[in-house]
Amino acid sequence: MSTEVRTKEELTRAKDREENEIIVVGKLADELKKTKKLAYVGTGTLDVLTTALVATPFTGGMSMFAAAPLAALTGMEISGIIIAASLGITLVIAVFKGYDEISYKKGELILKRKSS
């Protein structure tokens, strides 16, 4: 059985319930796709990224000057880093560590739970 989600909160609940298949739709699907690389960076890189994000005031978004070195470090686009910060780095990592991407097209990302 699959579960369709449109919001960060719905995605979190589906992940926590360990749904077999999650269909992410709309803007969230496109945003999550942009953050996928984050799940595969090393722990040292992740520590640097997390520290930098915590230290950055999110009053109007991360500045280009703060995000550019992080983008180079992670191999992600600047927009992906900003999206990951808004979605929650822990959520992004948990989703891609626990689920395989089955397919993606604009506005739809299908994830299947990895076998234990």
Short mmCIF file of C-alpha atoms in Angstrom, two decimals:
data_model
loop_
_atom_site.label_atom_id
_atom_site.label_comp_id
_atom_site.label_asym_id
_atom_site.label_seq_id
_atom_site.Cartn_x
_atom_site.Cartn_y
_atom_site.Cartn_z
CA MET A 1 0.00 0.00 0.00
CA SER A 2 1.27 3.48 -0.78
CA THR A 3 0.82 6.76 1.03
CA GLU A 4 0.66 10.11 -0.76
CA VAL A 5 2.19 13.10 1.02
CA ARG A 6 2.27 16.81 0.19
CA THR A 7 3.78 18.40 3.30
CA LYS A 8 6.84 17.99 5.48
CA GLU A 9 4.60 16.91 8.37
CA GLU A 10 2.87 14.23 6.26
CA LEU A 11 6.27 12.98 5.06
CA THR A 12 7.55 12.77 8.63
CA ARG A 13 4.48 10.78 9.73
CA ALA A 14 4.74 8.39 6.77
CA LYS A 15 8.45 7.82 7.47
CA ASP A 16 7.79 7.28 11.18
CA ARG A 17 5.06 4.73 10.35
CA GLU A 18 7.59 3.03 8.04
CA GLU A 19 5.17 3.05 5.12
CA ASN A 20 6.20 0.62 2.39
CA GLU A 21 5.81 3.19 -0.41
CA ILE A 22 5.62 6.95 -0.16
CA ILE A 23 4.50 9.07 -3.09
CA VAL A 24 5.66 12.64 -2.55
CA VAL A 25 3.74 15.09 -4.73
CA GLY A 26 3.84 18.75 -5.60
CA LYS A 27 6.52 21.20 -4.61
CA LEU A 28 7.74 18.92 -1.80
CA ALA A 29 8.67 16.23 -4.36
CA ASP A 30 10.85 18.65 -6.32
CA GLU A 31 12.45 20.05 -3.17
CA LEU A 32 13.20 16.62 -1.74
CA LYS A 33 14.79 15.52 -5.02
CA LYS A 34 17.16 18.51 -4.86
CA THR A 35 18.35 17.44 -1.40
CA LYS A 36 19.11 13.78 -2.16
CA LYS A 37 22.91 14.22 -2.31
CA LEU A 38 22.87 15.33 1.31
CA ALA A 39 22.05 11.81 2.47
CA TYR A 40 25.32 10.53 1.03
CA VAL A 41 27.86 13.08 2.26
CA GLY A 42 30.39 12.01 4.86
CA THR A 43 29.86 12.66 8.56
CA GLY A 44 32.64 15.28 8.64
CA THR A 45 31.01 17.21 5.81
CA LEU A 46 27.64 16.82 7.47
CA ASP A 47 29.03 18.17 10.76
CA VAL A 48 30.45 21.23 8.99
CA LEU A 49 27.18 21.79 7.14
CA THR A 50 25.09 21.46 10.30
CA THR A 51 27.34 23.81 12.24
CA ALA A 52 27.23 26.39 9.47
CA LEU A 53 23.45 26.19 9.18
CA VAL A 54 22.98 26.57 12.92
CA ALA A 55 25.27 29.61 12.93
CA THR A 56 23.48 31.26 10.01
CA PRO A 57 20.60 33.55 10.90
CA PHE A 58 17.60 32.56 8.81
CA THR A 59 15.98 35.96 8.82
CA GLY A 60 15.70 36.14 5.08
CA GLY A 61 17.53 33.04 3.98
CA MET A 62 21.17 32.02 3.82
CA SER A 63 23.43 34.43 2.02
CA MET A 64 25.22 33.39 -1.13
CA PHE A 65 28.52 33.90 0.68
CA ALA A 66 27.61 31.43 3.40
CA ALA A 67 26.08 28.85 1.07
CA ALA A 68 28.71 28.80 -1.70
CA PRO A 69 31.46 27.06 0.32
CA LEU A 70 28.90 24.58 1.66
CA ALA A 71 27.73 23.82 -1.86
CA ALA A 72 31.31 23.12 -2.93
CA LEU A 73 31.85 20.93 0.14
CA THR A 74 28.71 18.83 -0.35
CA GLY A 75 28.47 18.84 -4.15
CA MET A 76 24.92 20.15 -3.84
CA GLU A 77 23.43 23.23 -5.44
CA ILE A 78 22.97 26.20 -3.14
CA SER A 79 19.20 25.92 -3.48
CA GLY A 80 19.38 22.29 -2.33
CA ILE A 81 21.23 23.28 0.85
CA ILE A 82 18.70 25.98 1.63
CA ILE A 83 15.83 23.57 0.99
CA ALA A 84 17.47 20.90 3.18
CA ALA A 85 17.77 23.42 5.98
CA SER A 86 14.09 24.33 5.71
CA LEU A 87 12.92 20.69 5.51
CA GLY A 88 15.28 19.56 8.22
CA ILE A 89 18.56 17.82 7.54
CA THR A 90 17.66 14.92 9.82
CA LEU A 91 14.42 14.28 7.92
CA VAL A 92 16.12 14.41 4.52
CA ILE A 93 18.81 11.96 5.61
CA ALA A 94 16.33 9.61 7.29
CA VAL A 95 14.12 9.51 4.20
CA PHE A 96 16.92 8.70 1.75
CA LYS A 97 18.66 6.27 4.13
CA GLY A 98 15.41 4.38 4.71
CA TYR A 99 13.90 4.58 1.23
CA ASP A 100 15.03 3.98 -2.34
CA GLU A 101 13.99 6.38 -5.07
CA ILE A 102 11.84 4.40 -7.50
CA SER A 103 11.01 7.19 -9.91
CA TYR A 104 10.92 10.93 -10.23
CA LYS A 105 9.16 13.31 -12.57
CA LYS A 106 8.40 16.96 -11.89
CA GLY A 107 5.93 17.06 -9.04
CA GLU A 108 6.15 13.37 -8.14
CA LEU A 109 8.80 11.38 -6.29
CA ILE A 110 8.11 7.73 -5.50
CA LEU A 111 10.03 6.17 -2.63
CA LYS A 112 10.06 2.52 -1.58
CA ARG A 113 11.15 1.36 1.87
CA LYS A 114 14.47 -0.46 1.85
CA SER A 115 14.45 -4.10 2.92
CA SER A 116 15.93 -4.78 6.33
#
